[in-house]
Tab-separated table of C-alpha atoms in Angstrom:
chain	number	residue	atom	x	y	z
W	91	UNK	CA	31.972	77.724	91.899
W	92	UNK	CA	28.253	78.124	92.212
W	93	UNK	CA	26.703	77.878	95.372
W	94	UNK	CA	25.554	74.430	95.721
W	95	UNK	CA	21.676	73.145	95.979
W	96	UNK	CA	20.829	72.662	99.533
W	97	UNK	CA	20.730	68.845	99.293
W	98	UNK	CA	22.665	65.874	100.875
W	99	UNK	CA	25.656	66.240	98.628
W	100	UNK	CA	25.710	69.941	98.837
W	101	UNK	CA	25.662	70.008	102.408
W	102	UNK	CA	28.343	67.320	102.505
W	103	UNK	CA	30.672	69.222	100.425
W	104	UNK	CA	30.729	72.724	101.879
W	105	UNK	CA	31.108	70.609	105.736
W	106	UNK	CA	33.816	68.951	104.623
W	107	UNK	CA	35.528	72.456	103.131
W	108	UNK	CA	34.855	73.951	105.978
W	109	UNK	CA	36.968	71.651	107.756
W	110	UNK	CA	39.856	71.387	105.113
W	111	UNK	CA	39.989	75.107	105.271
W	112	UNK	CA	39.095	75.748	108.758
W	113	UNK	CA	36.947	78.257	109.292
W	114	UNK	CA	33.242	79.606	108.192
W	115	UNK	CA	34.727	82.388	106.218
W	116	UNK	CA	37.568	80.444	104.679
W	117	UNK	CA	35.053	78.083	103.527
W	118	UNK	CA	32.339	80.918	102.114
W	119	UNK	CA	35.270	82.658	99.782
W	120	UNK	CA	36.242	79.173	98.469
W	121	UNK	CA	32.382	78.326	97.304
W	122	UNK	CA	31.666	81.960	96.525
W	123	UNK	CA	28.956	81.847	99.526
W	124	UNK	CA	28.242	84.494	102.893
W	125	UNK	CA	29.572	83.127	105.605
W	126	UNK	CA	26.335	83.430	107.040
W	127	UNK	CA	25.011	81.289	104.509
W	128	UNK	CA	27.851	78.617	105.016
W	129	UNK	CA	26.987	78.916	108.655
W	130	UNK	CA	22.828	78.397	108.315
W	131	UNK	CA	23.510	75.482	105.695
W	132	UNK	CA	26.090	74.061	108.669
W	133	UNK	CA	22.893	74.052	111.301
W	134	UNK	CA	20.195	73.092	109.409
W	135	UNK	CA	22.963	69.630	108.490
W	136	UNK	CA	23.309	69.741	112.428
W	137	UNK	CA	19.537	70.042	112.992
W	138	UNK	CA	18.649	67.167	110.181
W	139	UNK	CA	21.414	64.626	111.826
W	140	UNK	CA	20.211	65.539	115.529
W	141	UNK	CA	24.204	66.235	116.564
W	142	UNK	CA	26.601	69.081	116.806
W	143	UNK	CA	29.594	68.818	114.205
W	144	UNK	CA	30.881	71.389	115.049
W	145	UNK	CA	31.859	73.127	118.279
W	146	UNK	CA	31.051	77.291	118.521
W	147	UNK	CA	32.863	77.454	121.960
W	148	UNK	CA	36.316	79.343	120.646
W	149	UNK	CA	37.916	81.151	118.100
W	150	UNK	CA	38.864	78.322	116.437
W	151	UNK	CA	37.020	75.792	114.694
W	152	UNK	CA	37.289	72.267	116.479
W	153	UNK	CA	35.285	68.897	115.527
W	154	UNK	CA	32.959	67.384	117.920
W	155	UNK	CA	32.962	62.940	117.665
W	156	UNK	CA	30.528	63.097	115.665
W	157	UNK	CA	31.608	65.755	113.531
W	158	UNK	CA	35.600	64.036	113.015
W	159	UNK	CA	33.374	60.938	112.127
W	160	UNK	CA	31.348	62.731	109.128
W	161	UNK	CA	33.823	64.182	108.156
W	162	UNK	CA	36.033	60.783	107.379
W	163	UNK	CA	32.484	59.682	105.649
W	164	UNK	CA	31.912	62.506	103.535
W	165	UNK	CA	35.522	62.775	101.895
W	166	UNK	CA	34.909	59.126	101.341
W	167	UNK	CA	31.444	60.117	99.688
W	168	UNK	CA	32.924	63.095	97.842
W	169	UNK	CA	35.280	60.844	96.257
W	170	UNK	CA	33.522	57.990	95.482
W	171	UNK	CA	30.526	61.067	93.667
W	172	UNK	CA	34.010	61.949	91.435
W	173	UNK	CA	34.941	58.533	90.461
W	174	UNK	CA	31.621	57.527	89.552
W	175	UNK	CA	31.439	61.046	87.503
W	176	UNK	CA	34.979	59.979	85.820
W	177	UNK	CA	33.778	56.662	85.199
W	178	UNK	CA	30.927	58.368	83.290
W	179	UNK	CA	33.411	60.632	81.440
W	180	UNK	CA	36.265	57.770	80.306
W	181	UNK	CA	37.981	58.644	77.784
W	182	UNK	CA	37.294	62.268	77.225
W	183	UNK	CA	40.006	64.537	76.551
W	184	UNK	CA	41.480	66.664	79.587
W	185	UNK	CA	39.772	69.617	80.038
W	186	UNK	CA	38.816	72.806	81.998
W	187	UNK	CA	40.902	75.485	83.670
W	188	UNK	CA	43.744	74.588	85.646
W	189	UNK	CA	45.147	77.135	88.426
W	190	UNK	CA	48.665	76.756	88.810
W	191	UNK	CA	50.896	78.677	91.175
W	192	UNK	CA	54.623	78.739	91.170
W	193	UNK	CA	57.980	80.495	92.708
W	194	UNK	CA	58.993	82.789	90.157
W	195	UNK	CA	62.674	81.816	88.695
W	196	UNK	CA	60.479	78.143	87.712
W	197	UNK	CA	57.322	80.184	86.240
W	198	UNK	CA	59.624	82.420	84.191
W	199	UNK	CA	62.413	80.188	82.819
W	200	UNK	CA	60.843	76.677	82.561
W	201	UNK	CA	56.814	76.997	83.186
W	202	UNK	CA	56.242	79.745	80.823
W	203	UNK	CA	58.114	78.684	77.892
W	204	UNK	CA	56.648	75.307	78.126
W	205	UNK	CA	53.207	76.414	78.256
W	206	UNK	CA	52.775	76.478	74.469
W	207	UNK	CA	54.185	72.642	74.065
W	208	UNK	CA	51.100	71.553	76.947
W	209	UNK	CA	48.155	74.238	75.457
W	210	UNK	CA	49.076	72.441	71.999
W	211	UNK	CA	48.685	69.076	73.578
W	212	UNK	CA	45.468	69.597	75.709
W	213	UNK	CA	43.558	72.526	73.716
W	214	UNK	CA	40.867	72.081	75.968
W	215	UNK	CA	42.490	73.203	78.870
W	216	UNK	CA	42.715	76.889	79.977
W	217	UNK	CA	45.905	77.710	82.302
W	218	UNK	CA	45.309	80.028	85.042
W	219	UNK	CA	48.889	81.371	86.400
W	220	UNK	CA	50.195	82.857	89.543
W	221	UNK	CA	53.964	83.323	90.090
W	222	UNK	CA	54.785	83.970	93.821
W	223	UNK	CA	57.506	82.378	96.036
W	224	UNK	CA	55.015	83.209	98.911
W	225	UNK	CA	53.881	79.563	100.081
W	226	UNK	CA	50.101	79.786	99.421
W	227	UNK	CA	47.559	77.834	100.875
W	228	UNK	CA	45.623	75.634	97.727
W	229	UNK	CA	42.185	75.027	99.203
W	230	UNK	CA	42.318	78.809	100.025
W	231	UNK	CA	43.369	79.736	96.429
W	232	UNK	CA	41.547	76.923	94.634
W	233	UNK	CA	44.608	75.975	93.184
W	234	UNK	CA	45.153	72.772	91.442
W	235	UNK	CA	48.815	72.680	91.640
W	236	UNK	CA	51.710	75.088	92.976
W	237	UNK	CA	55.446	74.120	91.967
W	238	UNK	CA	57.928	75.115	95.402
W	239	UNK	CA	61.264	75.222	95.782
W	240	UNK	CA	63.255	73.440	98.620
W	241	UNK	CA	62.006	71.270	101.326
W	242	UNK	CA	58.482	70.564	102.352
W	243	UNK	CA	56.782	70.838	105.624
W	244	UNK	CA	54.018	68.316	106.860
W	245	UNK	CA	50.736	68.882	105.094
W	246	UNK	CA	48.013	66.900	103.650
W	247	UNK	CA	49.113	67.629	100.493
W	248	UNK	CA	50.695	65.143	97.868
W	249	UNK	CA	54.156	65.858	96.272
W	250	UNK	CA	55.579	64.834	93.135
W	251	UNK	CA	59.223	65.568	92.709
W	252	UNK	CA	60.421	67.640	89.299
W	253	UNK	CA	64.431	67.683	89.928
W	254	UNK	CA	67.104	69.064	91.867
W	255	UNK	CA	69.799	71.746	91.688
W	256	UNK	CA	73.423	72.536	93.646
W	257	UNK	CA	73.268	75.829	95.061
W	258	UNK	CA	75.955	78.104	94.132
W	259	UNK	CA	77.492	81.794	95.175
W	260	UNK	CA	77.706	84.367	92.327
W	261	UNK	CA	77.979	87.537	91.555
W	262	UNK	CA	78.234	89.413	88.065
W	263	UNK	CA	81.926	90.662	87.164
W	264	UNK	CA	81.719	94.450	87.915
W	265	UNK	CA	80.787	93.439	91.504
W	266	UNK	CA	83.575	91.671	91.360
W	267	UNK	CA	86.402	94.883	89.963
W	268	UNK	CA	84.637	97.204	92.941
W	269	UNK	CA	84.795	95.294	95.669
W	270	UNK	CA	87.187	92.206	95.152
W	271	UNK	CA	87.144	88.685	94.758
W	272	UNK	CA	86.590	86.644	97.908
W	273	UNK	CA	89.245	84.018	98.575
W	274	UNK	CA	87.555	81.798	101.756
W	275	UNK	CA	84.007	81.880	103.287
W	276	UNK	CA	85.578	84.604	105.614
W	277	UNK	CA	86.321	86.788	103.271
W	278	UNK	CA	82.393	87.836	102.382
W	279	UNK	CA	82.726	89.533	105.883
W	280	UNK	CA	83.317	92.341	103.754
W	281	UNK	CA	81.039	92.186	101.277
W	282	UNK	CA	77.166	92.916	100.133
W	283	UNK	CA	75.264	89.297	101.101
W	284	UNK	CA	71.906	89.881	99.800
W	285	UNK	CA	69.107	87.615	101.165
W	286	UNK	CA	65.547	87.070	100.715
W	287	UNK	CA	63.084	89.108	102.701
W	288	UNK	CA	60.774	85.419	103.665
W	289	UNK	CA	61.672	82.701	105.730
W	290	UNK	CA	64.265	80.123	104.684
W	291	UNK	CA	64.925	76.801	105.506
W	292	UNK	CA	68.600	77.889	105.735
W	293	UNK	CA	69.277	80.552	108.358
W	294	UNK	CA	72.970	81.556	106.681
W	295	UNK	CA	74.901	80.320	103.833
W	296	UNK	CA	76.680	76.720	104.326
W	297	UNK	CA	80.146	76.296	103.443
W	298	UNK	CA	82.621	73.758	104.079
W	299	UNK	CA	85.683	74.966	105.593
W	300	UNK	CA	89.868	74.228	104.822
W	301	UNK	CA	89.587	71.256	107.009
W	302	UNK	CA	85.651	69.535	105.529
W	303	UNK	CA	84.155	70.964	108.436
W	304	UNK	CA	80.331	72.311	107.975
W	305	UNK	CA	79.841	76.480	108.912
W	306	UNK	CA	77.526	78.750	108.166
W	307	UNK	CA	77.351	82.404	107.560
W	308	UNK	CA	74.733	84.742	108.304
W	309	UNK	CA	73.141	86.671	105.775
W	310	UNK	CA	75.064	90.585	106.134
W	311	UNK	CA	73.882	92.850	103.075
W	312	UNK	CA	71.765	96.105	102.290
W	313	UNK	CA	69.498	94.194	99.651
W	314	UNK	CA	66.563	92.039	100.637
W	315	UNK	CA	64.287	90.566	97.950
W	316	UNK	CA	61.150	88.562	97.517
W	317	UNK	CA	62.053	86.098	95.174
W	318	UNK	CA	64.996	84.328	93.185
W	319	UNK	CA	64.173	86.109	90.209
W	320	UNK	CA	64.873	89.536	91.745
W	321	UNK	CA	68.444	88.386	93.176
W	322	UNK	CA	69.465	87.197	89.890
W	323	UNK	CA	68.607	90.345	88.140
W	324	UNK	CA	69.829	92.508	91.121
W	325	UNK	CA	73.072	90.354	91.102
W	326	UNK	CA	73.898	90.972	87.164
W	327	UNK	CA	73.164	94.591	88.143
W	328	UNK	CA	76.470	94.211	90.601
W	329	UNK	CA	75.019	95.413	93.531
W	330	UNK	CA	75.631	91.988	95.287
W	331	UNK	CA	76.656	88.380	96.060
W	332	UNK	CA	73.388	85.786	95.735
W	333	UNK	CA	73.511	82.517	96.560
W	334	UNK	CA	70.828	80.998	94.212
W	335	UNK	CA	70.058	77.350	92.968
W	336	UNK	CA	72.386	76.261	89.542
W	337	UNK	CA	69.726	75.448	86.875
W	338	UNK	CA	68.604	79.381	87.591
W	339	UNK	CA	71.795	80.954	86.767
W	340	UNK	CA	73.902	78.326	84.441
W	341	UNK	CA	72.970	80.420	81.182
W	342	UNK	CA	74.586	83.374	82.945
W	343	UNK	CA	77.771	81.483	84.167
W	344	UNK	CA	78.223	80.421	80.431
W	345	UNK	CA	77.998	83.616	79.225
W	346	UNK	CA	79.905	85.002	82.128
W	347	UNK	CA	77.487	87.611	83.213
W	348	UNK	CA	77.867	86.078	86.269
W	349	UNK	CA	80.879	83.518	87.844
W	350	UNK	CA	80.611	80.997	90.803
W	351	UNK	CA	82.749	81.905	93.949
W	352	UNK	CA	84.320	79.577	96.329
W	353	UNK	CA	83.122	76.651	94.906
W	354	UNK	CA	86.221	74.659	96.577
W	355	UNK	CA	84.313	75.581	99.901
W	356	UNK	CA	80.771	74.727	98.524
W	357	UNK	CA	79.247	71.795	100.727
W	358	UNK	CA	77.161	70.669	97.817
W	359	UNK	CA	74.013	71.428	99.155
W	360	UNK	CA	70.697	70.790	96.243
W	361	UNK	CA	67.651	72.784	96.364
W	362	UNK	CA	64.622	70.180	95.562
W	363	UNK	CA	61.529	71.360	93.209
W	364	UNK	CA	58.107	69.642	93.899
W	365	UNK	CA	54.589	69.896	92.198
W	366	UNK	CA	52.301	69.749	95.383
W	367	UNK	CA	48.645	69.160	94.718
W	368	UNK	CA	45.461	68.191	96.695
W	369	UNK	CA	44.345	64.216	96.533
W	370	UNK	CA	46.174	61.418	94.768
W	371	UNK	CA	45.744	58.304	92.260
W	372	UNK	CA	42.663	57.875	90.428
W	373	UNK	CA	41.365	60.891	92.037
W	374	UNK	CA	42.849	63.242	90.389
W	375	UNK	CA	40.815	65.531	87.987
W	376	UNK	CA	42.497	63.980	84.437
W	377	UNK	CA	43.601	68.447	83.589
W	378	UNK	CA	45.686	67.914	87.006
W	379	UNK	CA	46.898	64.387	85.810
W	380	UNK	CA	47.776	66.013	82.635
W	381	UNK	CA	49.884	68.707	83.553
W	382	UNK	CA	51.808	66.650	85.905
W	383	UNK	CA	52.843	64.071	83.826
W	384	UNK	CA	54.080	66.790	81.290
W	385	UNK	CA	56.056	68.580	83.935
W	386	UNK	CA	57.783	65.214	84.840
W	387	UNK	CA	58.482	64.294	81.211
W	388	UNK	CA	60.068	67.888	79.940
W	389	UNK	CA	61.455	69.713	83.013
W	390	UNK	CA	65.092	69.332	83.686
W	391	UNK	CA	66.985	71.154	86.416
W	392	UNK	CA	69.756	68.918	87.051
């Protein structure tokens, strides 16, 4: 993004970044400015409305009244500046580059082989793809949408739900010859757990036990990964048991690369995917709309 004209709506739009992301600096990398320019275009705002916006005083950014208040009015301006702009626009094709970022089991079996199918659809979009299970921040990445697996925290953002999966334990049928098959949740005492090197929602792996009674094992294994993709692989490789969603590894069940353990003791536990995305309704950018609606219509995880 260019940096914008020093004028009302400029001025406007890199104050109310600045909040959404934060900080000075945060807001400079967004709009491609210095943060010393982000911070003299913040002052001379401050110095043409006669009040302080913003408050200097710590580390961290905090809004003053006046500056909370602004801020309300100029998302409300910002918005109404991209309806009017769409209202201009009706009816022209979906268009533009669209940054999409997305945990990497979804990006490589059901993103990327769809991409052709939507590029055919909207040839005047451009796709611009990351695939990271790291949970990035959008503003920060100018990302328009980012596809995550399980369940969401609080955040401003807006969610649009893609499917569901049960979870389920396998490993790949050498593992299996070395080491044994497990019997009971107990039984993976002795054997390699691998787990992912991030935070989970789930401390352990849930099971139910011989009486329907929830319990949870901790996650005991030489192998740590950074995404789904890489236990999979390292799982058909039989260095391991992975506990991974369904949809990811039914075309290795049916081919028996790899088989499902204990399922008698699995507490049928679903891992959710969501598109999450900035803004909602009619103010949506119509390449965002777009993609959305085809990932709801052709995506099936269930």
């Amino acid at each position: 993004m260019a940096r914008p004209d020093i004028n009302r709506s400029g001025e406007i739009e890199v104050f109310v970044r600045v909040v959404e992301v934060g900080s000075f600096s945060a807001a400079a990398r967004a709009l491609r400015m210095t943060p010393s320019a982000v911070s003299k275009l913040i002052a001379r705002l401050e110095a043409r409305l006669g009040a302080r916006l913003v408050s200097r005083s710590t580390r961290k950014l905090q809004l003053t009244p006046e500056g909370a208040a602004f801020f309300d009015s100029g998302v409300r301006i910002l918005a109404d500046m991209a309806a009017a702009e769409r209202e201009a626009a009706a009816g022209a094709a979906p268009r533009g580059r669209l940054r999409i970022n997305s945990y990497v089991p979804f990006g490589q079996h059901r993103l990327i082989p769809l991409l052709p199918r939507f590029l055919e659809r909207y040839p005047e979009i451009s796709v611009d793809l990351v695939l990271t299970d790291d949970v990035i921040d959008l503003m920060e990445e100018r990302a328009d949408v980012a596809i995550r697996a399980g369940p969401l925290g609080e955040s401003r953002l807006v969610a649009r739900k893609l499917g569901q999966s049960r979870v389920v334990v396998v490993a790949a049928p050498s593992y299996l010859e070395a080491r044994g098959t497990p019997k009971t949740p107990a039984d993976l005492d002795r054997h390699n757990r691998m787990g992912f090197r991030f935070v989970r929602h789930l401390e352990g792996w849930p099971f139910i036990d011989a009486a329907g009674k929830p319990t949870t094992l901790s996650i005991i294994g030489n192998t740590l990964v950074s995404d789904g993709e890489a236990m999979r692989l390292i799982a058909l490789s039989g260095a391991g048991i992975a506990r991974l969603a369904r949809w990811h590894v039914e075309a290795d069940i049916a081919a028996g690369r790899l088989l499902p353990l204990l399922e008698e003791f699995n507490p049928g536990d679903e891992e959710l995917t969501h598109a999450v995305y900035v803004g909602q309704g009619k103010h949506l950018p119509a390449r965002v709309r777009a993609f959305l609606d085809f990932l709801v219509e052709t995506v099936r995880l269930t």
